[in-house]
Amino acid sequence: MKTLYEGKTKDVLTDEATGAVYLLFKDSATGEDGVFDPGANTVGGSVEGKGKIGLKISSYFFELMEKNGIPTHYKGSDIEKGLMEVKKVTVPPLEFVLRYFTAGSMCRRFTLEEGIPFDPPYLEVTLKDDEQGDPLISERLCLMKNLLAPGQYEEALGVLEKVGALLRDEVAKMGYTLIDFKIELGYDEDGKVVVADEITPDIWRIKDENGNIPNQIDCAKMLLEKIG
Amino acid sequence: MKTLYEGKTKDVLTDEATGAVYLLFKDSATGEDGVFDPGANTVGGSVEGKGKIGLKISSYFFELMEKNGIPTHYKGSDIEKGLMEVKKVTVPPLEFVLRYFTAGSMCRRFTLEEGIPFDPPYLEVTLKDDEQGDPLISERLCLMKNLLAPGQYEEALGVLEKVGALLRDEVAKMGYTLIDFKIELGYDEDGKVVVADEITPDIWRIKDENGNIPNQIDCAKMLLEKIG
């Protein structure tokens, strides 16, 4: 196995013999100043078993999406090895963000209270760039930078809304309220869109019935009990 | 005269006897690390006479706008005193930005080359907030924060485009190319929109026929020669 890319919480590997592509889920977690935070751009520490738990949860949600007609990059997973086999797609450095409530950096940036509801949900597209703090990016700049082809921005927002509705309903069944989340999208050689990356508590904020927002480590443990 | 608000390059005053409102154009200029930069959020120094020159240029462009059917807050000016009398309007903390070419912070933020043309021009609305680096703000958040009323965002972009066309043509007549600029808008009691603040080299970047971009101090001197 050859490492193609080393990320903060995942590496991308390839089996040079077969050409198959895998994501290795690592035990590192994003956070800042010793506090775990799925919104942070730095690694805040390591939690034994986090990688496998994240892989298990991702597999659960990718399978759920496929069942519900949302195409993903998921091909299968080997939990023991921490590996998810994925389709070979190009993933532009964009994050597609959906918010059901104001939270986190958005509240700081625009001096808004936490927890103001958005109906319909609030959609944002950001450029993945730690140094620039992941700035919001428009359709026009995505085209100018050749990150997306014409039509793909609107299509992406449509996929984002579908994923949002599915995730919101699923975590609601588990007793939680989805606050916000971000996904990455991939494109195959024909330009067909798939949900890529991971679907774990690293990509969302949820709140319990008391309004408490667990960090991604606690959230993963809670979720694992639900999905078994 | 009572000072209502102290800004980086202008103060807002009122004559308590008459209720009239004035802008006092000061000699301070924005910049950073000793370099004058109209895009900077800090005062970089002071230039004797800058206030009066800015007032003269502003008066010229506001009068030009009024002649061309673009409503402004301008009522008249007393160059010697550095004072512009303005209509009493509410100015939301927004900047309306129009770009004919990529430049400055946009290039840094999105890793773009300088000087890529936009046709039609590229429009942005930012929240005036030095601490947050003037983040881009959407119509929906402007409504949520009660900065604008329904319809005013689109209306503002229309005013911005008209101002852009007029400024571009005017500086072209003087031998320069307009790169980008920002304006502020004010609203009277009936919600009628006017162009507010100032129209000086502090609000734009231009380039000469050799592609050189003068700082706002040099640009003001060049302009003053043209408008006499």
mmCIF file of C-alpha atoms in Angstrom, chain B residues 37-138:
data_model
loop_
_atom_site.group_PDB
_atom_site.id
_atom_site.type_symbol
_atom_site.label_atom_id
_atom_site.label_comp_id
_atom_site.label_asym_id
_atom_site.label_seq_id
_atom_site.Cartn_x
_atom_site.Cartn_y
_atom_site.Cartn_z
ATOM 1 C CA ASP B 37 -3.147 51.049 1.288
ATOM 2 C CA PRO B 38 -6.808 51.970 0.727
ATOM 3 C CA GLY B 39 -7.723 48.346 1.548
ATOM 4 C CA ALA B 40 -6.160 48.449 5.033
ATOM 5 C CA ASN B 41 -8.242 48.621 8.205
ATOM 6 C CA THR B 42 -5.712 50.616 10.225
ATOM 7 C CA VAL B 43 -4.454 54.211 10.052
ATOM 8 C CA GLY B 44 -1.006 54.129 8.454
ATOM 9 C CA GLY B 45 -0.101 57.799 8.866
ATOM 10 C CA SER B 46 -1.133 61.383 8.257
ATOM 11 C CA VAL B 47 -0.605 63.552 5.177
ATOM 12 C CA GLU B 48 -1.079 67.301 5.443
ATOM 13 C CA GLY B 49 -3.830 68.468 3.116
ATOM 14 C CA LYS B 50 -5.202 64.967 2.475
ATOM 15 C CA GLY B 51 -8.527 65.811 4.124
ATOM 16 C CA LYS B 52 -9.253 68.831 1.947
ATOM 17 C CA ILE B 53 -8.113 67.049 -1.215
ATOM 18 C CA GLY B 54 -10.383 64.097 -0.385
ATOM 19 C CA LEU B 55 -13.288 66.460 0.225
ATOM 20 C CA LYS B 56 -12.685 68.204 -3.110
ATOM 21 C CA ILE B 57 -12.570 64.886 -4.986
ATOM 22 C CA SER B 58 -15.614 63.530 -3.134
ATOM 23 C CA SER B 59 -17.603 66.661 -3.917
ATOM 24 C CA TYR B 60 -16.656 66.347 -7.595
ATOM 25 C CA PHE B 61 -17.849 62.738 -7.840
ATOM 26 C CA PHE B 62 -21.004 63.201 -5.748
ATOM 27 C CA GLU B 63 -22.000 66.131 -7.974
ATOM 28 C CA LEU B 64 -21.267 63.982 -11.023
ATOM 29 C CA MET B 65 -23.487 61.198 -9.657
ATOM 30 C CA GLU B 66 -26.354 63.573 -8.912
ATOM 31 C CA LYS B 67 -26.091 64.937 -12.479
ATOM 32 C CA ASN B 68 -26.321 61.350 -13.726
ATOM 33 C CA GLY B 69 -29.374 60.436 -11.685
ATOM 34 C CA ILE B 70 -27.621 58.508 -8.907
ATOM 35 C CA PRO B 71 -28.938 59.792 -5.547
ATOM 36 C CA THR B 72 -26.286 60.623 -2.927
ATOM 37 C CA HIS B 73 -26.175 62.001 0.611
ATOM 38 C CA TYR B 74 -24.278 65.092 -0.634
ATOM 39 C CA LYS B 75 -25.710 68.542 0.097
ATOM 40 C CA GLY B 76 -22.656 70.778 -0.349
ATOM 41 C CA SER B 77 -19.165 71.391 0.970
ATOM 42 C CA ASP B 78 -16.902 73.972 2.586
ATOM 43 C CA ILE B 79 -13.452 72.957 1.353
ATOM 44 C CA GLU B 80 -11.580 75.385 3.638
ATOM 45 C CA LYS B 81 -13.190 73.923 6.738
ATOM 46 C CA GLY B 82 -12.880 70.355 5.414
ATOM 47 C CA LEU B 83 -16.622 69.882 5.903
ATOM 48 C CA MET B 84 -19.208 68.207 3.694
ATOM 49 C CA GLU B 85 -22.851 68.758 4.574
ATOM 50 C CA VAL B 86 -24.804 65.540 4.118
ATOM 51 C CA LYS B 87 -28.371 64.324 4.343
ATOM 52 C CA LYS B 88 -29.350 62.674 7.598
ATOM 53 C CA VAL B 89 -29.390 59.004 6.690
ATOM 54 C CA THR B 90 -28.849 55.662 8.402
ATOM 55 C CA VAL B 91 -25.744 53.938 7.066
ATOM 56 C CA PRO B 92 -25.736 50.174 7.755
ATOM 57 C CA PRO B 93 -22.266 48.730 8.545
ATOM 58 C CA LEU B 94 -21.919 47.233 5.059
ATOM 59 C CA GLU B 95 -19.515 47.800 2.206
ATOM 60 C CA PHE B 96 -20.635 47.233 -1.365
ATOM 61 C CA VAL B 97 -17.656 46.129 -3.438
ATOM 62 C CA LEU B 98 -17.376 46.025 -7.225
ATOM 63 C CA ARG B 99 -14.409 44.477 -9.024
ATOM 64 C CA TYR B 100 -13.478 44.841 -12.696
ATOM 65 C CA PHE B 101 -10.231 42.918 -12.093
ATOM 66 C CA THR B 102 -8.904 40.601 -9.378
ATOM 67 C CA ALA B 103 -6.654 42.472 -6.909
ATOM 68 C CA GLY B 104 -5.469 42.686 -3.330
ATOM 69 C CA SER B 105 -7.039 40.629 -0.560
ATOM 70 C CA MET B 106 -9.196 38.680 -2.998
ATOM 71 C CA CYS B 107 -6.065 37.325 -4.719
ATOM 72 C CA ARG B 108 -4.540 36.330 -1.385
ATOM 73 C CA ARG B 109 -7.755 34.773 -0.123
ATOM 74 C CA PHE B 110 -8.452 32.635 -3.186
ATOM 75 C CA THR B 111 -4.903 32.233 -4.586
ATOM 76 C CA LEU B 112 -5.739 34.115 -7.778
ATOM 77 C CA GLU B 113 -3.411 36.077 -10.043
ATOM 78 C CA GLU B 114 -3.718 39.863 -9.980
ATOM 79 C CA GLY B 115 -5.485 41.493 -12.912
ATOM 80 C CA ILE B 116 -7.849 38.768 -14.135
ATOM 81 C CA PRO B 117 -10.797 40.678 -15.706
ATOM 82 C CA PHE B 118 -14.406 40.263 -14.569
ATOM 83 C CA ASP B 119 -17.057 40.866 -17.203
ATOM 84 C CA PRO B 120 -19.727 41.493 -15.977
ATOM 85 C CA PRO B 121 -18.127 43.010 -12.862
ATOM 86 C CA TYR B 122 -17.892 40.953 -9.680
ATOM 87 C CA LEU B 123 -20.063 42.223 -6.819
ATOM 88 C CA GLU B 124 -19.579 41.522 -3.117
ATOM 89 C CA VAL B 125 -21.165 42.743 0.091
ATOM 90 C CA THR B 126 -19.072 42.725 3.257
ATOM 91 C CA LEU B 127 -19.873 43.398 6.894
ATOM 92 C CA LYS B 128 -17.776 46.260 8.309
ATOM 93 C CA ASP B 129 -16.024 44.529 11.176
ATOM 94 C CA ASP B 130 -12.273 45.136 11.481
ATOM 95 C CA GLU B 131 -11.865 42.351 14.017
ATOM 96 C CA GLN B 132 -13.386 39.750 11.703
ATOM 97 C CA GLY B 133 -11.620 41.139 8.613
ATOM 98 C CA ASP B 134 -14.805 42.460 6.931
ATOM 99 C CA PRO B 135 -16.368 39.070 6.067
ATOM 100 C CA LEU B 136 -18.578 38.569 3.014
ATOM 101 C CA ILE B 137 -22.243 38.648 4.007
ATOM 102 C CA SER B 138 -25.255 37.236 2.185
#
